[in-house]
Short mmCIF file of N, CA, C and O in Angstrom, two decimals:
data_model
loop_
_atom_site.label_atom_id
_atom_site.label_comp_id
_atom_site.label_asym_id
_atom_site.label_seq_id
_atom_site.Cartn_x
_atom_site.Cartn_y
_atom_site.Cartn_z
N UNK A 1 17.76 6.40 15.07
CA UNK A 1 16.32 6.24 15.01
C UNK A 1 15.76 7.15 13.92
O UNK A 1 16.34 8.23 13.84
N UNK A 2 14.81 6.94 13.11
CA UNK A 2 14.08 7.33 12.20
C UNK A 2 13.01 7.75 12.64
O UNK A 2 12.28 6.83 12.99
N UNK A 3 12.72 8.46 12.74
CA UNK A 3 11.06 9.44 13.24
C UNK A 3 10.54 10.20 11.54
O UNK A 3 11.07 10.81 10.61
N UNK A 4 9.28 9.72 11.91
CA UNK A 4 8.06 9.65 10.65
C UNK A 4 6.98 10.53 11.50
O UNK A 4 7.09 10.73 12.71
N UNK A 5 5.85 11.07 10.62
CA UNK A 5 5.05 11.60 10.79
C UNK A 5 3.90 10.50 11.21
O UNK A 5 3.94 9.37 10.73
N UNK A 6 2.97 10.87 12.04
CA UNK A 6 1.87 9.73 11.92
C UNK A 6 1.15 9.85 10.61
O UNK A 6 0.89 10.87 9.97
N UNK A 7 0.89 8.65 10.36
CA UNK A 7 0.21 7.90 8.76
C UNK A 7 0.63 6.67 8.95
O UNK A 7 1.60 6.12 9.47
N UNK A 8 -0.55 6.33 8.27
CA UNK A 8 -1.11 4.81 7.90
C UNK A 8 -0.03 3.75 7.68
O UNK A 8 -0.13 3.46 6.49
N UNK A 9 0.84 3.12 8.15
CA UNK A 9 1.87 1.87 7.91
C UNK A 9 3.38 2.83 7.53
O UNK A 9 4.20 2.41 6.73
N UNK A 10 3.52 3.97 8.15
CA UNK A 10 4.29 5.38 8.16
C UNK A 10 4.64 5.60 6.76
O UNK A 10 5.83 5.47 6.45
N UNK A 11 3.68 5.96 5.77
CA UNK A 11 4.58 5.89 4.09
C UNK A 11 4.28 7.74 3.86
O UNK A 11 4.51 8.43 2.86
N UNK A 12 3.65 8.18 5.34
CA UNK A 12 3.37 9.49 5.20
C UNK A 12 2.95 10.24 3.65
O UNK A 12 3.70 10.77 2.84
N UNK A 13 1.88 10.09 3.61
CA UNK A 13 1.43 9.72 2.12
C UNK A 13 0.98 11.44 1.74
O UNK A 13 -0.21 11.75 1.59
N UNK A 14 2.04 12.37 1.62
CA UNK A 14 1.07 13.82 1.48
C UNK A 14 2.52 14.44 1.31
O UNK A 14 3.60 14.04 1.75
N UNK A 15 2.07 15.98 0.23
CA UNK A 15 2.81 16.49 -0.46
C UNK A 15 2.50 17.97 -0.10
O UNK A 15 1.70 18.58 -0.82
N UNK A 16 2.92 18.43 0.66
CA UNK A 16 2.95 19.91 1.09
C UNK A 16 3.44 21.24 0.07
O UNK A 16 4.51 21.23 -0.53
N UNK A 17 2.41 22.41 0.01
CA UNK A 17 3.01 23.56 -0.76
C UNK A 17 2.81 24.56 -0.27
O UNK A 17 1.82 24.61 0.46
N UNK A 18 3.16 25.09 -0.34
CA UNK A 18 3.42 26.91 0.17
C UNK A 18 3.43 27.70 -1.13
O UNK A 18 4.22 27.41 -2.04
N UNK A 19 2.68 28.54 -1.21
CA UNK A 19 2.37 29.35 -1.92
C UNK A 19 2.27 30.64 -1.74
O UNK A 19 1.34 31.04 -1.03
N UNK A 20 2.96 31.33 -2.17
CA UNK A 20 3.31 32.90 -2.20
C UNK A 20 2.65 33.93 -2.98
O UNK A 20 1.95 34.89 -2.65
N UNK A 21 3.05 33.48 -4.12
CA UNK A 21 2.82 33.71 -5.47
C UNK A 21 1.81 34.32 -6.10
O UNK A 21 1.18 33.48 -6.74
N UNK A 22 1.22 35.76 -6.25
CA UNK A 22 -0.03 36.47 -5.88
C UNK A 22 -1.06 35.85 -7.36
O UNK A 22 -2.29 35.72 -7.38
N UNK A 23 -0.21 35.62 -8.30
CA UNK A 23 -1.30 35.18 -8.89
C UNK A 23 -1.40 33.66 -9.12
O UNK A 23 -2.34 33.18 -9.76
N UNK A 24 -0.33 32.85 -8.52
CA UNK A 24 -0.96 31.50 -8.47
C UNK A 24 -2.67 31.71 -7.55
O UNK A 24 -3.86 31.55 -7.78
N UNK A 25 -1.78 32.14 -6.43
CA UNK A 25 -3.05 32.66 -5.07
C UNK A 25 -4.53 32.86 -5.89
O UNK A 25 -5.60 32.28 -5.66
N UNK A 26 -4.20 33.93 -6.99
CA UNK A 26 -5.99 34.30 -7.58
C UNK A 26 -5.98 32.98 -8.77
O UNK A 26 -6.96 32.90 -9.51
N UNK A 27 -5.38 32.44 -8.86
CA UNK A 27 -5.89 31.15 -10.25
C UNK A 27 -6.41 30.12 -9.04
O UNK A 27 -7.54 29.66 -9.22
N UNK A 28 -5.74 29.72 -7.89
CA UNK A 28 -6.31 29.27 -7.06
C UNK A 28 -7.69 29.45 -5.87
O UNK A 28 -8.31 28.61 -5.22
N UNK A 29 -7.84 31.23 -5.99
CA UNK A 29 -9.22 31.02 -5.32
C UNK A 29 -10.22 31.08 -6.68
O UNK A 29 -11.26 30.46 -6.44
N UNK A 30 -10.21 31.55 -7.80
CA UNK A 30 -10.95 31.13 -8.82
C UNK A 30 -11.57 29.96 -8.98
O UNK A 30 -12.66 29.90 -9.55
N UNK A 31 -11.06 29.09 -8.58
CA UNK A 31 -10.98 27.41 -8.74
C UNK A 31 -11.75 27.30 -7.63
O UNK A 31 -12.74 26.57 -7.57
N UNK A 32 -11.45 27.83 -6.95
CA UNK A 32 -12.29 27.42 -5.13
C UNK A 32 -13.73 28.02 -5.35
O UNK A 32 -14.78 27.42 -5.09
N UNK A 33 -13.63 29.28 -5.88
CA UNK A 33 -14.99 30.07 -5.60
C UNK A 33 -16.22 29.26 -6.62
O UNK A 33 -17.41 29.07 -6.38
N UNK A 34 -15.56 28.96 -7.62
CA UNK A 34 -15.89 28.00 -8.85
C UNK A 34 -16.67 26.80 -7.95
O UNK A 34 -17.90 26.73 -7.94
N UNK A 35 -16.10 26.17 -7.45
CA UNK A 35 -16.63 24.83 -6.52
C UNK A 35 -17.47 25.61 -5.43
O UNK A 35 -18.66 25.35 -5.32
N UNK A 36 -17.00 26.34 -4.79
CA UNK A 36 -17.54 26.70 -3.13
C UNK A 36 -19.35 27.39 -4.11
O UNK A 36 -20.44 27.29 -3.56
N UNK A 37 -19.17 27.97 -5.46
CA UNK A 37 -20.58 28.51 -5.56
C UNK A 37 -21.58 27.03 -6.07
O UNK A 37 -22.64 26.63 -5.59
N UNK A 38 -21.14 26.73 -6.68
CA UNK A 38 -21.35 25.41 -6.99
C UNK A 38 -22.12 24.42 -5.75
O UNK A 38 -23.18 23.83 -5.93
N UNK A 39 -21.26 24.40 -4.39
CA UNK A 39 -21.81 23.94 -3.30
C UNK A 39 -22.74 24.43 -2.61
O UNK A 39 -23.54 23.77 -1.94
N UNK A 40 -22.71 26.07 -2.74
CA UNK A 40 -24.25 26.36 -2.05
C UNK A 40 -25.14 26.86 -3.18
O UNK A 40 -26.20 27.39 -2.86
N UNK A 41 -24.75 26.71 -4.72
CA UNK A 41 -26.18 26.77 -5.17
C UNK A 41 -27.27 25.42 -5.59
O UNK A 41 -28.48 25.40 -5.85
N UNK A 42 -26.13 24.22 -5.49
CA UNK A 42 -26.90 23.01 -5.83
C UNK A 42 -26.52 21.87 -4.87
O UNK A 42 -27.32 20.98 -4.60
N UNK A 43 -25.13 21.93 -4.30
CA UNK A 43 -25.12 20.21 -3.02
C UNK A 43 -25.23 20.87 -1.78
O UNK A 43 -24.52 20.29 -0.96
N UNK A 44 -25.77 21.72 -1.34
CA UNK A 44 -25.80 21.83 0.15
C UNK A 44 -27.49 22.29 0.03
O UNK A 44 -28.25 23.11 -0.47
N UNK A 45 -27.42 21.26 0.77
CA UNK A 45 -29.19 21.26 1.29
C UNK A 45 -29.75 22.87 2.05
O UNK A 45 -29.08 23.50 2.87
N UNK A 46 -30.81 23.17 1.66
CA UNK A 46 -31.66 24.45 2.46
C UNK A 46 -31.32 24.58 3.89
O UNK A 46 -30.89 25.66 4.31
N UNK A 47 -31.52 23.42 4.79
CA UNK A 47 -30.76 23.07 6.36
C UNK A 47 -29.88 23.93 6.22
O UNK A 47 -29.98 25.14 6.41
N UNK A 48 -28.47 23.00 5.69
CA UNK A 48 -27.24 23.38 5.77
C UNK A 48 -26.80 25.12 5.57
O UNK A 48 -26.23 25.79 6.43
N UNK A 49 -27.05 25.42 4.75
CA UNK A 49 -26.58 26.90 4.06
C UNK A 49 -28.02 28.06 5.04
O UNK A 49 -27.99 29.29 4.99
N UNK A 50 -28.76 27.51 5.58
CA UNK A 50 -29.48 28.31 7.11
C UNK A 50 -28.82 28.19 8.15
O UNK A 50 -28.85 29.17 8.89
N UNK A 51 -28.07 27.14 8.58
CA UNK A 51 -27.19 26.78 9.42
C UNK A 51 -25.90 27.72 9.26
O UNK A 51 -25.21 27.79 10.28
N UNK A 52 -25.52 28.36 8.28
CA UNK A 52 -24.36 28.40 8.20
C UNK A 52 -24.92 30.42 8.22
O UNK A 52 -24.08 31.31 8.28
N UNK A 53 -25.82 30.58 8.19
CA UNK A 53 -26.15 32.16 8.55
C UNK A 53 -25.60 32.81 9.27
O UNK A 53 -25.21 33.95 9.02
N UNK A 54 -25.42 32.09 10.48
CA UNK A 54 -25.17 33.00 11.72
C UNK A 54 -23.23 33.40 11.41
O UNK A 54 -22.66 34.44 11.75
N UNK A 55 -22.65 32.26 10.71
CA UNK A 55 -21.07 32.19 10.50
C UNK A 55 -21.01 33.73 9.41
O UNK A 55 -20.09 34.55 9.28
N UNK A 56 -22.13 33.70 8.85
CA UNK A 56 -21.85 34.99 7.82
C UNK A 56 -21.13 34.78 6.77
O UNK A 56 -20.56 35.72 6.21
N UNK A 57 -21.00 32.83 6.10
CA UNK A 57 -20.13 32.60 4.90
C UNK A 57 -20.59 32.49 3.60
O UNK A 57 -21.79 32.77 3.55
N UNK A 58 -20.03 32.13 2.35
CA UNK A 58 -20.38 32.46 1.31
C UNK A 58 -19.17 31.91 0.57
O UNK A 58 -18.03 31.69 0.97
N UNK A 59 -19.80 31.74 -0.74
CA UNK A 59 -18.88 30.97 -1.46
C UNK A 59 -17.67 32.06 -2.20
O UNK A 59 -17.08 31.70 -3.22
N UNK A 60 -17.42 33.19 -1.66
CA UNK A 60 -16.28 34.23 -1.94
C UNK A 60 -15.03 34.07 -0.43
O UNK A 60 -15.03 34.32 0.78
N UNK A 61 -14.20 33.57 -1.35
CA UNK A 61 -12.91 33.51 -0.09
C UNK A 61 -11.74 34.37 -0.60
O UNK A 61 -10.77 34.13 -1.31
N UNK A 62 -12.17 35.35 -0.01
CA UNK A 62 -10.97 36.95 -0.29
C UNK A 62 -9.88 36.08 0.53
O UNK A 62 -8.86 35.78 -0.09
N UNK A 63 -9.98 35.75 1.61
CA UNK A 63 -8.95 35.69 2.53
C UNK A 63 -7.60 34.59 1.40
O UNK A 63 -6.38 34.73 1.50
N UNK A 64 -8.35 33.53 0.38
CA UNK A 64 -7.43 32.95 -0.30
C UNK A 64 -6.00 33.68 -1.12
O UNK A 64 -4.90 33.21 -1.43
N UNK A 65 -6.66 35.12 -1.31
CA UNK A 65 -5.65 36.43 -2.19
C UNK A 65 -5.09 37.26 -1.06
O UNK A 65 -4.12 38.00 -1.20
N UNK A 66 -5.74 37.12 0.01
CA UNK A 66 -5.50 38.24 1.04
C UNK A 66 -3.84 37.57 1.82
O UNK A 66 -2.76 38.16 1.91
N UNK A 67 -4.14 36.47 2.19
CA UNK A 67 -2.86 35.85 2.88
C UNK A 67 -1.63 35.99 2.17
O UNK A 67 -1.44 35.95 0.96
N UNK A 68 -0.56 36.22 3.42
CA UNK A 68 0.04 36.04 2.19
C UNK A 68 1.04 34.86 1.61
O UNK A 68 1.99 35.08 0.87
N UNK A 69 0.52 33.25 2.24
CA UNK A 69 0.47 32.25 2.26
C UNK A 69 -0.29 31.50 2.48
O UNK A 69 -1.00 31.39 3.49
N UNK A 70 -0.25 30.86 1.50
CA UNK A 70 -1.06 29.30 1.11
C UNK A 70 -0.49 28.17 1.41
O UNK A 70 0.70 27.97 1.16
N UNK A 71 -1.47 27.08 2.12
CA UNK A 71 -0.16 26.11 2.47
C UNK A 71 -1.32 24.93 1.62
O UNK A 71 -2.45 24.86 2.11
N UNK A 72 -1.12 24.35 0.80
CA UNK A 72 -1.60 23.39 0.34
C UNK A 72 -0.89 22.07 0.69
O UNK A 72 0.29 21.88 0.97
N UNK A 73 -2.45 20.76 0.56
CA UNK A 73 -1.57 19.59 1.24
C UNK A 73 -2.42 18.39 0.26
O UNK A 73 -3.62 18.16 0.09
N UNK A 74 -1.70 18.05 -0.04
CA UNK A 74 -2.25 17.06 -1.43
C UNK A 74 -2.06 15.79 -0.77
O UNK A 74 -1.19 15.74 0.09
N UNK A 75 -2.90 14.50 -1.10
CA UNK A 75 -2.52 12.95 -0.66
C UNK A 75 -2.24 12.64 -1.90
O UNK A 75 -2.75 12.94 -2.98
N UNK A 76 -0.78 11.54 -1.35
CA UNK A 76 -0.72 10.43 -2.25
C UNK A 76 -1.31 9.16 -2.37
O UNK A 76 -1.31 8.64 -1.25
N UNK A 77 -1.79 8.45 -3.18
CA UNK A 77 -2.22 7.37 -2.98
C UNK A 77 -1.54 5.88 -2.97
O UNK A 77 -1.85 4.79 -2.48
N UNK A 78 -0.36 6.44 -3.82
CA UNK A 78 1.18 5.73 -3.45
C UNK A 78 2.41 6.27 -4.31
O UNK A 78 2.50 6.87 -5.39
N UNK A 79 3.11 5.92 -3.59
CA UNK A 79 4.85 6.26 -4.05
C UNK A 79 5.12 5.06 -4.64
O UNK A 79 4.51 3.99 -4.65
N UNK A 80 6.75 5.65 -5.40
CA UNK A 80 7.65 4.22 -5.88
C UNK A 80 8.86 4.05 -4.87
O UNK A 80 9.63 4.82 -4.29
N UNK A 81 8.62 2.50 -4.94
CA UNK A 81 9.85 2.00 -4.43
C UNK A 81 11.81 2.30 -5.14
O UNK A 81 12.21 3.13 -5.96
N UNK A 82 12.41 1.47 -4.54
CA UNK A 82 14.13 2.03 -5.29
C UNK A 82 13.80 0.99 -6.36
O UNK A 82 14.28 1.28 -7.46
N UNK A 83 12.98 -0.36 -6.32
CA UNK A 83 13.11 -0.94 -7.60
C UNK A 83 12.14 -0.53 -8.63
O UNK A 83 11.68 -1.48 -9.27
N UNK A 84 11.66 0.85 -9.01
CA UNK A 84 10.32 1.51 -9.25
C UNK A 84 8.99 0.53 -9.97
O UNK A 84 8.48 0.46 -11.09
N UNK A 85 8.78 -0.14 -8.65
CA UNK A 85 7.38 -0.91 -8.74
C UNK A 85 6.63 0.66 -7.60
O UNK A 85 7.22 1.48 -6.90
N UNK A 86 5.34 0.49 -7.86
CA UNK A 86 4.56 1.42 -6.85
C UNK A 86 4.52 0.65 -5.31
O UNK A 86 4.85 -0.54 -5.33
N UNK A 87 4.26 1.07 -4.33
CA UNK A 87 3.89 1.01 -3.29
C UNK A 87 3.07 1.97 -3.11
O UNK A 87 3.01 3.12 -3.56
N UNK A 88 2.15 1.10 -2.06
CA UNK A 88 0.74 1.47 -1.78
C UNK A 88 0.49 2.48 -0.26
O UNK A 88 0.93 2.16 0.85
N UNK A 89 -0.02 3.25 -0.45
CA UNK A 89 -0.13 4.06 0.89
C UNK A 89 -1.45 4.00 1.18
O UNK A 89 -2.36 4.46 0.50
N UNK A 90 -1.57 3.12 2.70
CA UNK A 90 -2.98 3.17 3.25
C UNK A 90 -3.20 4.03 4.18
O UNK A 90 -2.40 4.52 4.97
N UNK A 91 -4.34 4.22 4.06
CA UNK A 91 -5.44 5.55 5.15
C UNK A 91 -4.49 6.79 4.91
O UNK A 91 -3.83 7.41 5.74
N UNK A 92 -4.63 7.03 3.20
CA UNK A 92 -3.91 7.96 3.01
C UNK A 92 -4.88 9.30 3.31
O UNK A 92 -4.55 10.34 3.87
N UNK A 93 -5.90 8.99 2.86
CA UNK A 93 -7.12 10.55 3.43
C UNK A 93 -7.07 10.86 4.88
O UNK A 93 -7.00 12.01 5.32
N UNK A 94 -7.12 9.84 5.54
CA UNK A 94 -7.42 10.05 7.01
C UNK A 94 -5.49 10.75 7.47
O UNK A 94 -5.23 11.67 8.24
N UNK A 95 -4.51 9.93 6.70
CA UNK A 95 -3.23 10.79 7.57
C UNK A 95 -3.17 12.08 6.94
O UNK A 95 -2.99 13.11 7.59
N UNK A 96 -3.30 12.06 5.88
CA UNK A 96 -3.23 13.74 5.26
C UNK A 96 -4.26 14.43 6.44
O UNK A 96 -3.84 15.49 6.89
N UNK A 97 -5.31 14.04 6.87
CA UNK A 97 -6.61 14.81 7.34
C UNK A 97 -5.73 15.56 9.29
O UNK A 97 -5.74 16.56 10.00
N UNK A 98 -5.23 14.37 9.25
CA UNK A 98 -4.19 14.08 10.69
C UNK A 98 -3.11 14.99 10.36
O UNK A 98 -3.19 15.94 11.13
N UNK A 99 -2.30 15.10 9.68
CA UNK A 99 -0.94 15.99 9.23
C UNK A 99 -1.38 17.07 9.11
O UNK A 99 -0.66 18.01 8.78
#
């Protein structure tokens, strides 16, 4: 018997990383803090970022350098077959979201 992860028609569509690596770690929260300031100075509505007061967050994630693993999880949107035509991976967001 073959046992698969749950995903969409089982093509388990997601690419797992682990990350150690102290300065991949800071090129990677660079990139984050880059987006995360980005999100509360212009796409997150006045609501939202009052809402989020009481959590005490902010677009600085020390904890990304602090760990001392990163587990990143990327979707595919499809793989190749053995005759390398592509195959298609459906509800690939939602099984990555699930995995």
């Amino acid at each position: 018997m073959i046992g698969t992860g749950p995903s969409g028609a089982h093509t388990e569509p997601w690419t797992f990383c682990i990350i150690s690596d102290s300065e991949i770690k800071q090129q990677i929260r660079e990139i984050i803090e880059q987006e995360e300031y980005t999100n509360y100075a212009q796409r997150m509505s006045r609501q939202w970022t009052t809402d989020l007061t009481p959590l005490k967050t902010n677009y600085v994630k020390e904890y990304l350098t602090d760990a001392p693993y990163l587990v990143l999880v990327f979707k595919q949107a499809y793989s190749y077959r053995a005759d390398g035509k592509k195959k298609q991976h459906y509800y690939n967001e939602i099984s990555v979201a699930i995995s």
